[in-house]
Every structure is written in C-alpha cells, then in structure tokens.
C-alpha cells in the first residue's frame, strides 16, 4: 500500500485487532512497533509477527512514529494516545486503516455498515445471510469478530461491517456505501464522557451515500434528518411512509427502493418480536440499497438463525420458560428483552458503565413477577426497583453464583412466567464476557430443570 510503505507505525494493543493491523501494516511495507500493557500478550505475538518490535507499556510513541493505529477499546485519554496527539502524530483505528487501504485498491469492496446501541450483531448476521442468498461474496466483519483489515485483504466484494462507538470514534474518514443507525440509548458513557459524544460517534455511520435509521426513536430520526448522506431511508415497526421500510398486514414492506414491495412475512423473521423485526428491516434496507432483490431478502432472512446468548430459550419446565439474553449488556437491550414476555422474573446485574436503569424499571415494572440481582451494581438496580416497582419481590444476592441466581428466580416464578437473564450490564465483574455469563446461566438452568 503506497501510503504505508516505509512509514514507522505504532500499533497500540496486542489483541485480535492489534495483531491483524500489525500483519496488514507489515504486508504493506511499514515498519511496525506493537505495544501493550501485558507483556504476556506481547510474548504470544512474537512467533506470529517476525520483524515487528514488541515493546511493553509505552506511554509515549517512539520519536520515529508517524502514525498510531489503536485497538478500539483504548480510551482517548490514555496516556499513550494523549502523548501521540501532543506530538502531532495521527491516531486512527483498525477500521480506519482498512478504509484507507481499500481506497488504494483498483476495485475496492462495498461497505455496508451497522451501528446502534443494540442489535448490531444480529443485523450484520442477517445482512450477510441476505447478501449470500443473492449470490454475493460477502462477509460480516468488524465488531462481530473478524477484523475489517482481514476481510479486506481476503478480497470479499461486500463487507457487512458492525461498528461500535469506539471504532467509529477512531474512524474519521469512513464513508460506507450505506450505513444504518439502529437505535440509541445510554451506553459507554464512562468512555465517551457524555451521551452527546456517544451519539456523535454513532451518527458517523450516516455520512456515506445512503443513510438508514430507525425513525421510531425521535432522537435517531432527528440524526437521520441531519445526516449529510445524499439519500435518507427510515425504517419503522409501523406502516412505512414513502422512503421507508416497515410492517404492514403481517409483512415487511419496502416503500423506499422503488414501488411498494413485500420483502418477507413477519413469521419468517428470527428472532421473533420487535427487536428482531427492527434488525431485519435495517438489514433489508442496506441490502436493498446495494441492489439486492426482494426474493434474496426473504431467503436470507429465512436462512438466518441468531447466535447464542441472544434471546435464546434454554428450557421450558413446569410451564416456566428460561431465556438466556446475556447479550443484553445495557438497559436499552434489557428493556427490549423483557418486552417479549408478559410476566417475567428478571435476572440482572453486573457493570452498568454509568448508565441509568430508571427508565427501564419504570417502563417494564408492570411485567415483573420478581427480580434477582447479582454483580457489582446490583444495589443500583435494587434502588431503582424500590423507587419505581416497590411491590415487586427482589432478591439481592451478594457473592452469588449464577446457580444461586437461577434457583432464586425459580422460587419466584409461577406457571406461565419467563425467567429472563437480561443483565442490563456488562459481565466482566463476574465473568470473562457475556458469552461466559450466558453459558453459566444455561448450565444452571439445565442442572435445575434436568434438561441436559
């Protein structure tokens, strides 16, 4: 890659994206240094990246550095990144690196980008399924797990890119062919500093050729109206207006890309319920923006199956449904999860990351049979329940295992109820990640119910 050849580049972070960025930079002819706070993580890279300088714990870039490529989780106020900017060294992310590398290709892939507080991974999975049903060489990448530089260098023709707010913050020039902002709610305020800064990062996905957004949310709808993209497309769970996709007579309907077109039946969308339908409409809008037929949209949605830990029914025993939605890592996602059931014993708690649960509890209190709270911020949720749902039985478990939580939830549940793990919080206080938390819940449920 011409703009990288011979340049000295520092990669901040030795995780999955850091390794991929370093490999891509080496292949492009750059001189690469990788730093990380974990010497063990750097040692693991040594046999994989010959020719790369591995330096633990840098708090300022080497004097020769001309560019810093940071892993997305590194905060803007990290000493190393502050020092880089003070020295006039540009800081970008791995996604931005992939974008700039793509611009130098004779025939770069199309980027179809997805962001939002919730539903990103399901939407890019649906989008990938739709594109493949249309016979297109497409891959889901980005925050979903596969680094974008890897997808780019593999030569895929369309990239279905999941973008977190962190990734967008470090990607100032990314302009997707079409991008969707699914929704917005408080999340990662400890990282961005304010909801407005978080929203600004998310809205960057609307700066390409086609901007798509969920217009049922007034704030998101306003961001769409202000977007610099030449074309604006909304999606709604109601009847769509001209220029929108929506739901009519039990079908997903497109009124944005040509005459009214039925894309799929509501019954063909999985996961079922409002969140799944919204994700399907968003994925369909991006695919239609890329010229995909209605038939391929329908086939792709029918073929798609959601990943684990996303509204996953683990067991039904004694007329009680046990649901693993460990991926509901913020209050907005948890609210959507609870709305899928009429009567719920809610298992929640973890790291709230500065987000408020007041609106969640106030809005869903009528459907709560009880609540079982675990994790670091359990008392914050307990306080909200005491204020907005004082009649709901609450078990606040200190030093509890997931097995303890499931047994406490079962003692509250009645036939017809759902015991729903929708934590509204991150998992790292008790678990490796949300998948580990969901696995612990599923194992505890199977042990309790005998569903092996």
Short mmCIF file of C-alpha atoms in Angstrom, two decimals:
data_model
loop_
_atom_site.label_atom_id
_atom_site.label_comp_id
_atom_site.label_asym_id
_atom_site.label_seq_id
_atom_site.Cartn_x
_atom_site.Cartn_y
_atom_site.Cartn_z
CA UNK A 1 0.00 0.00 0.00
CA UNK A 2 1.61 3.22 -1.16
CA UNK A 3 0.70 5.46 1.78
CA UNK A 4 2.12 2.94 4.29
CA UNK A 5 5.32 1.80 2.57
CA UNK A 6 8.37 2.84 4.57
CA UNK A 7 6.38 4.55 7.35
CA UNK A 8 7.01 3.93 11.04
CA UNK A 9 3.73 2.87 12.64
CA UNK A 10 2.93 2.12 16.27
CA UNK A 11 0.12 -0.35 17.00
CA UNK A 12 -1.48 0.18 20.41
CA UNK A 13 -2.89 -3.09 21.69
CA UNK A 14 -1.82 -6.70 21.11
CA UNK A 15 -5.25 -8.30 20.94
CA UNK A 16 -7.07 -9.64 17.88
CA UNK A 17 -7.37 -6.30 16.07
CA UNK A 18 -3.85 -5.25 17.02
CA UNK A 19 -2.38 -8.41 15.58
CA UNK A 20 -4.38 -8.07 12.36
CA UNK A 21 -3.43 -4.41 12.00
CA UNK A 22 0.25 -5.24 12.51
CA UNK A 23 0.12 -8.02 9.91
CA UNK A 24 -1.56 -5.73 7.39
CA UNK A 25 0.94 -2.95 8.04
CA UNK A 26 3.87 -5.32 7.60
CA UNK A 27 2.43 -6.61 4.32
CA UNK A 28 2.09 -3.00 3.14
CA UNK A 29 5.77 -2.30 3.78
CA UNK A 30 5.55 -0.35 7.04
CA UNK A 31 7.98 -0.57 9.93
CA UNK A 32 5.85 -1.74 12.86
CA UNK A 33 6.08 -1.50 16.64
CA UNK A 34 3.42 -3.04 18.89
CA UNK A 35 2.86 -2.01 22.49
CA UNK A 36 0.53 -3.39 25.16
CA UNK A 37 0.21 -3.25 28.92
CA UNK A 38 0.50 -7.05 29.07
CA UNK A 39 4.00 -8.46 28.42
CA UNK A 40 2.45 -11.94 28.19
CA UNK A 41 0.20 -10.83 25.35
CA UNK A 42 3.20 -9.38 23.52
CA UNK A 43 5.18 -12.59 24.09
CA UNK A 44 2.37 -14.55 22.44
CA UNK A 45 2.74 -12.36 19.34
CA UNK A 46 6.48 -12.82 18.98
CA UNK A 47 6.40 -16.07 16.92
CA UNK A 48 3.47 -14.77 14.86
CA UNK A 49 4.90 -11.41 13.83
CA UNK A 50 8.57 -11.73 12.90
CA UNK A 51 10.07 -8.37 12.12
CA UNK A 52 7.82 -6.44 14.50
CA UNK A 53 9.25 -4.61 17.51
CA UNK A 54 7.33 -5.59 20.67
CA UNK A 55 7.58 -3.03 23.48
CA UNK A 56 5.52 -3.34 26.68
CA UNK A 57 3.84 -0.41 28.40
CA UNK A 58 4.69 2.55 26.20
CA UNK A 59 3.22 5.84 27.46
CA UNK A 60 4.55 7.87 24.53
CA UNK A 61 5.16 6.88 20.91
CA UNK A 62 8.71 6.35 19.66
CA UNK A 63 10.20 9.54 18.23
CA UNK A 64 10.21 7.93 14.78
CA UNK A 65 6.47 7.10 14.80
CA UNK A 66 4.45 8.71 12.02
CA UNK A 67 1.13 7.03 12.73
CA UNK A 68 -0.57 5.25 15.65
CA UNK A 69 -3.16 2.53 14.99
CA UNK A 70 -5.08 1.91 18.20
CA UNK A 71 -7.25 -1.00 19.26
CA UNK A 72 -10.83 0.24 19.70
CA UNK A 73 -11.06 -0.17 23.46
CA UNK A 74 -8.21 2.26 24.18
CA UNK A 75 -9.74 5.44 25.58
CA UNK A 76 -8.91 8.82 24.03
CA UNK A 77 -7.44 9.92 27.37
CA UNK A 78 -4.97 7.02 27.52
CA UNK A 79 -1.52 8.50 28.23
CA UNK A 80 -0.01 7.00 25.08
CA UNK A 81 -2.72 8.39 22.81
CA UNK A 82 -2.65 11.80 24.51
CA UNK A 83 1.13 11.89 24.05
CA UNK A 84 0.79 10.93 20.39
CA UNK A 85 -1.63 13.75 19.67
CA UNK A 86 0.51 16.21 21.61
CA UNK A 87 3.45 15.22 19.40
CA UNK A 88 1.37 15.73 16.25
CA UNK A 89 1.15 12.01 15.44
CA UNK A 90 -2.17 10.95 13.94
CA UNK A 91 -4.15 8.30 15.84
CA UNK A 92 -6.57 6.07 13.92
CA UNK A 93 -8.25 2.71 14.48
CA UNK A 94 -8.01 -0.60 12.64
CA UNK A 95 -11.29 0.14 10.81
CA UNK A 96 -9.92 3.45 9.53
CA UNK A 97 -6.73 1.65 8.47
CA UNK A 98 -8.81 -0.83 6.47
CA UNK A 99 -10.78 2.01 4.86
CA UNK A 100 -7.64 3.84 3.75
CA UNK A 101 -6.09 0.63 2.46
CA UNK A 102 -9.25 -0.09 0.47
CA UNK A 103 -9.12 3.30 -1.22
CA UNK A 104 -5.85 2.27 -2.86
CA UNK A 105 -7.37 -0.84 -4.45
CA UNK A 106 -8.38 -0.73 -8.11
CA UNK A 107 -11.75 -2.29 -7.25
CA UNK A 108 -12.45 -1.81 -3.52
CA UNK A 109 -15.26 -3.68 -1.80
CA UNK A 110 -18.54 -2.03 -0.89
CA UNK A 111 -19.01 -1.24 2.79
CA UNK A 112 -22.47 -1.70 4.32
CA UNK A 113 -22.15 -0.55 7.92
CA UNK A 114 -24.26 -1.15 11.02
CA UNK A 115 -24.17 0.60 14.38
CA UNK A 116 -26.51 1.32 17.28
CA UNK A 117 -26.73 0.60 20.97
CA UNK A 118 -28.40 -2.78 20.43
CA UNK A 119 -28.96 -5.27 17.63
CA UNK A 120 -25.74 -4.72 15.70
CA UNK A 121 -24.55 -8.31 15.59
CA UNK A 122 -27.95 -9.72 14.68
CA UNK A 123 -28.34 -7.12 11.93
CA UNK A 124 -24.94 -7.78 10.31
CA UNK A 125 -25.64 -11.51 10.52
CA UNK A 126 -28.96 -11.02 8.75
CA UNK A 127 -27.29 -8.75 6.20
CA UNK A 128 -24.56 -11.30 5.48
CA UNK A 129 -27.22 -14.00 5.04
CA UNK A 130 -29.23 -11.83 2.64
CA UNK A 131 -26.19 -10.88 0.56
CA UNK A 132 -25.10 -14.51 0.27
CA UNK A 133 -28.64 -15.52 -0.72
CA UNK A 134 -28.21 -13.02 -3.57
CA UNK A 135 -25.03 -14.80 -4.66
CA UNK A 136 -22.73 -12.01 -3.46
CA UNK A 137 -19.31 -12.70 -1.95
CA UNK A 138 -19.98 -11.01 1.40
CA UNK A 139 -18.73 -11.37 4.95
CA UNK A 140 -19.72 -9.97 8.34
CA UNK A 141 -16.75 -8.27 9.98
CA UNK A 142 -15.70 -5.55 12.40
CA UNK A 143 -17.04 -5.62 15.94
CA UNK A 144 -18.66 -9.00 15.20
CA UNK A 145 -15.23 -10.65 15.48
CA UNK A 146 -13.42 -10.69 12.12
CA UNK A 147 -11.18 -7.60 11.84
CA UNK A 148 -12.03 -5.44 8.84
CA UNK A 149 -8.44 -5.48 7.56
CA UNK A 150 -8.62 -9.29 7.40
CA UNK A 151 -11.89 -9.16 5.46
CA UNK A 152 -10.45 -6.56 3.11
CA UNK A 153 -7.27 -8.50 2.38
CA UNK A 154 -9.28 -11.69 1.83
CA UNK A 155 -10.82 -9.99 -1.20
CA UNK A 156 -14.53 -10.13 -0.30
CA UNK A 157 -16.71 -7.98 -2.55
CA UNK A 158 -19.06 -6.65 0.12
CA UNK A 159 -18.24 -6.06 3.77
CA UNK A 160 -21.12 -6.15 6.25
CA UNK A 161 -19.35 -4.11 8.92
CA UNK A 162 -20.50 -3.98 12.53
CA UNK A 163 -19.12 -0.80 14.10
CA UNK A 164 -19.03 0.04 17.79
CA UNK A 165 -18.94 3.61 19.04
CA UNK A 166 -15.28 3.07 19.94
CA UNK A 167 -14.43 2.01 16.39
CA UNK A 168 -16.33 4.93 14.90
CA UNK A 169 -14.55 7.37 17.19
CA UNK A 170 -11.23 6.26 15.70
CA UNK A 171 -12.51 6.20 12.08
CA UNK A 172 -12.82 9.82 10.95
CA UNK A 173 -12.93 9.27 7.19
CA UNK A 174 -15.01 6.07 6.84
CA UNK A 175 -17.91 6.71 4.43
CA UNK A 176 -19.86 3.48 3.81
CA UNK A 177 -21.90 2.96 0.66
CA UNK A 178 -24.84 2.59 3.04
CA UNK A 179 -24.92 2.77 6.81
CA UNK A 180 -27.61 2.23 9.43
CA UNK A 181 -28.07 3.66 12.91
CA UNK A 182 -30.40 1.18 14.59
CA UNK A 183 -31.15 2.92 17.89
CA UNK A 184 -29.56 4.92 20.69
CA UNK A 185 -29.62 4.66 24.46
CA UNK A 186 -27.17 5.40 27.26
CA UNK A 187 -24.11 3.19 26.97
CA UNK A 188 -20.34 3.54 27.34
CA UNK A 189 -20.76 6.97 28.94
CA UNK A 190 -17.66 6.26 31.03
CA UNK A 191 -15.67 6.03 27.77
CA UNK A 192 -17.20 8.86 25.72
CA UNK A 193 -17.84 11.27 28.58
CA UNK A 194 -21.41 12.15 27.62
CA UNK A 195 -24.42 10.81 25.74
CA UNK A 196 -23.99 13.54 23.13
CA UNK A 197 -20.41 12.45 22.38
CA UNK A 198 -21.55 8.83 22.18
CA UNK A 199 -24.36 9.80 19.77
CA UNK A 200 -21.98 11.85 17.61
CA UNK A 201 -19.72 8.83 17.23
CA UNK A 202 -22.64 6.61 16.27
CA UNK A 203 -24.05 9.14 13.79
CA UNK A 204 -20.82 9.00 11.79
CA UNK A 205 -22.20 5.87 10.12
CA UNK A 206 -24.71 8.14 8.34
CA UNK A 207 -22.08 10.06 6.34
CA UNK A 208 -21.90 7.81 3.25
CA UNK A 209 -24.12 7.60 0.17
CA UNK A 210 -27.23 6.15 1.83
CA UNK A 211 -28.16 6.83 5.46
CA UNK A 212 -30.63 4.46 7.13
CA UNK A 213 -32.05 4.83 10.64
CA UNK A 214 -34.82 3.70 12.96
CA UNK A 215 -37.33 6.54 12.85
CA UNK A 216 -39.50 5.25 15.72
CA UNK A 217 -36.91 6.87 18.01
CA UNK A 218 -37.31 10.69 17.74
CA UNK A 219 -33.65 11.33 18.58
CA UNK A 220 -32.41 8.86 15.96
CA UNK A 221 -34.91 10.25 13.46
CA UNK A 222 -33.50 13.74 14.01
CA UNK A 223 -29.95 12.49 13.46
CA UNK A 224 -31.11 10.94 10.19
CA UNK A 225 -32.67 14.22 9.06
CA UNK A 226 -29.38 16.00 9.79
CA UNK A 227 -27.19 13.38 8.11
CA UNK A 228 -25.02 14.60 5.20
CA UNK A 229 -25.74 11.48 3.12
CA UNK A 230 -27.45 12.24 -0.23
CA UNK A 231 -30.16 9.60 0.38
CA UNK A 232 -32.13 9.08 3.61
CA UNK A 233 -34.14 5.92 4.36
CA UNK A 234 -36.09 5.25 7.54
CA UNK A 235 -37.39 2.01 8.99
CA UNK A 236 -40.31 1.64 11.38
CA UNK A 237 -42.23 -1.11 13.12
CA UNK A 238 -45.40 0.63 11.94
CA UNK A 239 -46.75 1.18 8.45
CA UNK A 240 -44.00 2.72 6.34
CA UNK A 241 -44.34 6.07 4.63
CA UNK A 242 -42.75 6.76 1.25
CA UNK A 243 -38.99 6.45 1.62
CA UNK A 244 -39.26 3.94 4.47
CA UNK A 245 -39.37 0.24 5.22
CA UNK A 246 -41.88 -1.03 7.75
CA UNK A 247 -44.53 -3.57 8.70
CA UNK A 248 -47.95 -3.83 7.04
CA UNK A 249 -50.52 -6.65 7.14
CA UNK A 250 -48.05 -9.09 8.68
CA UNK A 251 -45.30 -8.39 6.15
CA UNK A 252 -42.05 -6.47 5.92
CA UNK A 253 -42.68 -3.86 3.22
CA UNK A 254 -40.26 -1.67 1.26
CA UNK A 255 -41.51 1.78 0.18
CA UNK A 256 -38.03 3.25 -0.27
CA UNK A 257 -36.41 1.41 -3.16
CA UNK A 258 -39.00 1.52 -5.94
CA UNK A 259 -42.71 0.59 -5.85
CA UNK A 260 -44.26 -0.97 -2.74
CA UNK A 261 -42.58 -4.36 -2.33
CA UNK A 262 -43.27 -7.17 0.12
CA UNK A 263 -39.94 -8.48 1.38
CA UNK A 264 -40.90 -11.22 3.84
CA UNK A 265 -43.57 -12.31 6.25
CA UNK A 266 -43.17 -11.30 9.89
CA UNK A 267 -43.40 -15.01 10.77
CA UNK A 268 -40.25 -15.70 8.72
CA UNK A 269 -38.05 -13.45 10.88
CA UNK A 270 -35.92 -14.91 13.68
CA UNK A 271 -35.51 -13.86 16.43
CA UNK A 272 -39.21 -13.06 16.71
CA UNK A 273 -40.55 -9.95 18.39
CA UNK A 274 -39.98 -6.22 17.88
CA UNK A 275 -36.16 -6.19 18.23
CA UNK A 276 -35.76 -8.95 15.62
CA UNK A 277 -38.16 -7.23 13.21
CA UNK A 278 -36.32 -3.92 13.56
CA UNK A 279 -32.99 -5.63 12.85
CA UNK A 280 -34.48 -7.40 9.82
CA UNK A 281 -35.81 -4.13 8.40
CA UNK A 282 -32.43 -2.48 8.87
CA UNK A 283 -30.57 -5.36 7.19
CA UNK A 284 -33.10 -5.37 4.35
CA UNK A 285 -32.66 -1.62 3.84
CA UNK A 286 -28.89 -1.94 3.49
CA UNK A 287 -29.24 -4.89 1.13
CA UNK A 288 -31.83 -3.07 -0.99
CA UNK A 289 -29.51 -0.04 -1.12
CA UNK A 290 -26.96 -2.40 -2.66
CA UNK A 291 -29.47 -3.56 -5.28
CA UNK A 292 -30.47 -6.91 -3.76
CA UNK A 293 -33.81 -8.36 -4.87
CA UNK A 294 -36.81 -8.85 -2.60
CA UNK A 295 -36.55 -12.60 -3.18
CA UNK A 296 -32.99 -12.68 -1.83
CA UNK A 297 -34.02 -10.59 1.19
CA UNK A 298 -36.72 -13.10 2.01
CA UNK A 299 -34.47 -16.12 1.51
CA UNK A 300 -31.67 -14.58 3.57
CA UNK A 301 -33.98 -13.79 6.47
CA UNK A 302 -35.45 -17.28 6.37
CA UNK A 303 -31.96 -18.80 6.39
CA UNK A 304 -30.66 -16.68 9.26
CA UNK A 305 -30.50 -18.01 12.80
CA UNK A 306 -29.44 -15.78 15.72
CA UNK A 307 -26.29 -16.55 17.63
CA UNK A 308 -26.12 -17.91 21.14
CA UNK A 309 -26.92 -15.76 24.18
CA UNK A 310 -29.41 -13.59 22.25
CA UNK A 311 -32.96 -14.22 23.49
CA UNK A 312 -32.18 -17.94 23.48
CA UNK A 313 -34.76 -20.23 25.08
CA UNK A 314 -32.70 -22.63 27.20
CA UNK A 315 -35.53 -24.76 28.60
CA UNK A 316 -39.24 -24.92 29.33
CA UNK A 317 -40.03 -26.79 32.54
CA UNK A 318 -43.21 -26.85 34.60
CA UNK A 319 -44.64 -24.18 32.27
CA UNK A 320 -41.76 -21.78 33.06
CA UNK A 321 -39.61 -20.57 30.16
CA UNK A 322 -35.92 -19.89 30.83
CA UNK A 323 -34.40 -17.32 28.46
CA UNK A 324 -30.70 -16.50 28.04
CA UNK A 325 -30.28 -12.94 26.76
CA UNK A 326 -26.84 -12.36 28.23
CA UNK A 327 -26.09 -10.15 25.20
CA UNK A 328 -28.45 -7.54 26.74
CA UNK A 329 -25.49 -5.67 28.21
CA UNK A 330 -27.20 -2.29 28.68
CA UNK A 331 -30.61 -1.08 29.92
CA UNK A 332 -31.98 -0.42 26.43
CA UNK A 333 -31.30 -4.00 25.34
CA UNK A 334 -32.68 -5.40 28.59
CA UNK A 335 -35.89 -3.42 28.14
CA UNK A 336 -36.38 -4.86 24.67
CA UNK A 337 -35.76 -8.34 26.04
CA UNK A 338 -38.30 -8.01 28.86
CA UNK A 339 -40.96 -6.64 26.48
CA UNK A 340 -41.07 -10.01 24.72
CA UNK A 341 -42.84 -11.58 27.75
CA UNK A 342 -45.94 -10.71 29.75
CA UNK A 343 -44.74 -11.94 33.15
CA UNK A 344 -41.04 -12.10 33.98
CA UNK A 345 -38.68 -13.00 36.77
CA UNK A 346 -35.77 -10.80 35.82
CA UNK A 347 -32.15 -11.86 36.44
CA UNK A 348 -29.96 -8.77 36.17
CA UNK A 349 -26.80 -7.04 37.31
CA UNK A 350 -23.15 -6.51 36.52
CA UNK A 351 -21.29 -3.35 35.46
CA UNK A 352 -23.67 -0.58 34.39
CA UNK A 353 -20.86 1.59 32.92
CA UNK A 354 -22.55 4.78 34.08
CA UNK A 355 -25.94 4.03 32.52
CA UNK A 356 -29.21 4.63 34.38
CA UNK A 357 -31.77 1.84 34.81
CA UNK A 358 -34.58 4.14 35.96
CA UNK A 359 -36.38 4.28 32.60
CA UNK A 360 -36.04 0.53 32.17
CA UNK A 361 -37.56 -0.25 35.57
CA UNK A 362 -40.26 2.39 35.27
CA UNK A 363 -41.28 1.17 31.81
CA UNK A 364 -41.26 -2.57 32.49
CA UNK A 365 -42.29 -2.78 36.15
CA UNK A 366 -45.81 -3.96 35.25
CA UNK A 367 -44.48 -7.21 33.80
CA UNK A 368 -42.11 -8.12 36.65
CA UNK A 369 -43.07 -11.06 38.83
CA UNK A 370 -39.78 -10.64 40.66
CA UNK A 371 -36.13 -9.72 40.22
CA UNK A 372 -32.88 -11.43 41.17
CA UNK A 373 -29.88 -9.11 41.24
CA UNK A 374 -26.20 -10.06 41.14
CA UNK A 375 -22.92 -8.36 40.32
CA UNK A 376 -21.15 -5.14 41.13
CA UNK A 377 -24.03 -2.72 40.50
CA UNK A 378 -26.84 -4.84 41.93
CA UNK A 379 -27.67 -2.23 44.58
CA UNK A 380 -28.15 0.45 41.91
CA UNK A 381 -30.78 -1.70 40.22
CA UNK A 382 -32.29 -2.56 43.58
CA UNK A 383 -32.69 1.16 44.35
CA UNK A 384 -34.49 1.73 41.06
CA UNK A 385 -36.82 -1.18 41.75
CA UNK A 386 -37.54 0.12 45.24
CA UNK A 387 -38.43 3.51 43.77
CA UNK A 388 -40.42 2.54 40.68
CA UNK A 389 -41.61 -1.02 41.45
CA UNK A 390 -41.90 -1.22 45.23
CA UNK A 391 -44.33 -4.14 45.16
CA UNK A 392 -42.02 -6.40 43.11
CA UNK A 393 -40.16 -9.02 45.19
CA UNK A 394 -36.40 -8.51 44.87
CA UNK A 395 -33.55 -10.84 45.85
CA UNK A 396 -30.20 -9.03 46.07
CA UNK A 397 -27.51 -11.71 46.12
CA UNK A 398 -24.05 -10.91 47.41
CA UNK A 399 -21.12 -13.15 46.40
CA UNK A 400 -23.59 -15.32 44.49
CA UNK A 401 -23.03 -17.77 41.67
CA UNK A 402 -25.30 -17.96 38.62
CA UNK A 403 -26.60 -21.22 40.07
CA UNK A 404 -27.76 -19.28 43.15
CA UNK A 405 -29.44 -16.69 40.92
CA UNK A 406 -31.31 -19.28 38.84
CA UNK A 407 -32.56 -21.10 41.93
CA UNK A 408 -33.75 -17.82 43.48
CA UNK A 409 -35.54 -16.93 40.24
CA UNK A 410 -37.22 -20.34 40.11
CA UNK A 411 -38.55 -19.85 43.64
CA UNK A 412 -40.31 -16.65 42.48
CA UNK A 413 -41.66 -17.92 39.16
CA UNK A 414 -45.16 -19.26 38.54
CA UNK A 415 -46.50 -21.31 35.61
CA UNK A 416 -46.67 -19.13 32.51
CA UNK A 417 -43.76 -16.93 33.62
CA UNK A 418 -40.42 -16.45 31.91
CA UNK A 419 -37.16 -16.36 33.86
CA UNK A 420 -35.11 -13.98 31.74
CA UNK A 421 -31.39 -13.29 32.04
CA UNK A 422 -31.26 -9.75 30.65
CA UNK A 423 -28.49 -8.23 32.77
CA UNK A 424 -28.64 -4.59 31.55
CA UNK A 425 -24.94 -4.51 32.37
CA UNK A 426 -21.53 -5.71 31.29
CA UNK A 427 -20.21 -9.00 32.62
CA UNK A 428 -16.55 -8.52 33.46
CA UNK A 429 -17.09 -8.18 37.23
CA UNK A 430 -18.03 -11.87 37.46
CA UNK A 431 -17.38 -13.45 34.06
CA UNK A 432 -14.92 -13.41 31.18
CA UNK A 433 -17.52 -11.92 28.82
CA UNK A 434 -21.25 -12.04 28.08
CA UNK A 435 -20.91 -15.47 26.44
CA UNK A 436 -19.35 -16.91 29.60
CA UNK A 437 -22.19 -15.39 31.63
CA UNK A 438 -24.81 -16.83 29.29
CA UNK A 439 -23.17 -20.23 29.38
CA UNK A 440 -23.21 -20.18 33.19
CA UNK A 441 -26.92 -19.32 33.14
CA UNK A 442 -27.73 -22.08 30.64
CA UNK A 443 -25.76 -24.66 32.64
CA UNK A 444 -27.52 -23.64 35.86
CA UNK A 445 -30.93 -23.88 34.18
CA UNK A 446 -30.21 -27.32 32.75
CA UNK A 447 -29.00 -28.55 36.12
CA UNK A 448 -32.13 -27.23 37.82
CA UNK A 449 -34.61 -28.50 35.23
CA UNK A 450 -32.88 -31.70 34.17
CA UNK A 451 -32.73 -30.51 30.52
CA UNK A 452 -29.29 -31.82 29.61
#
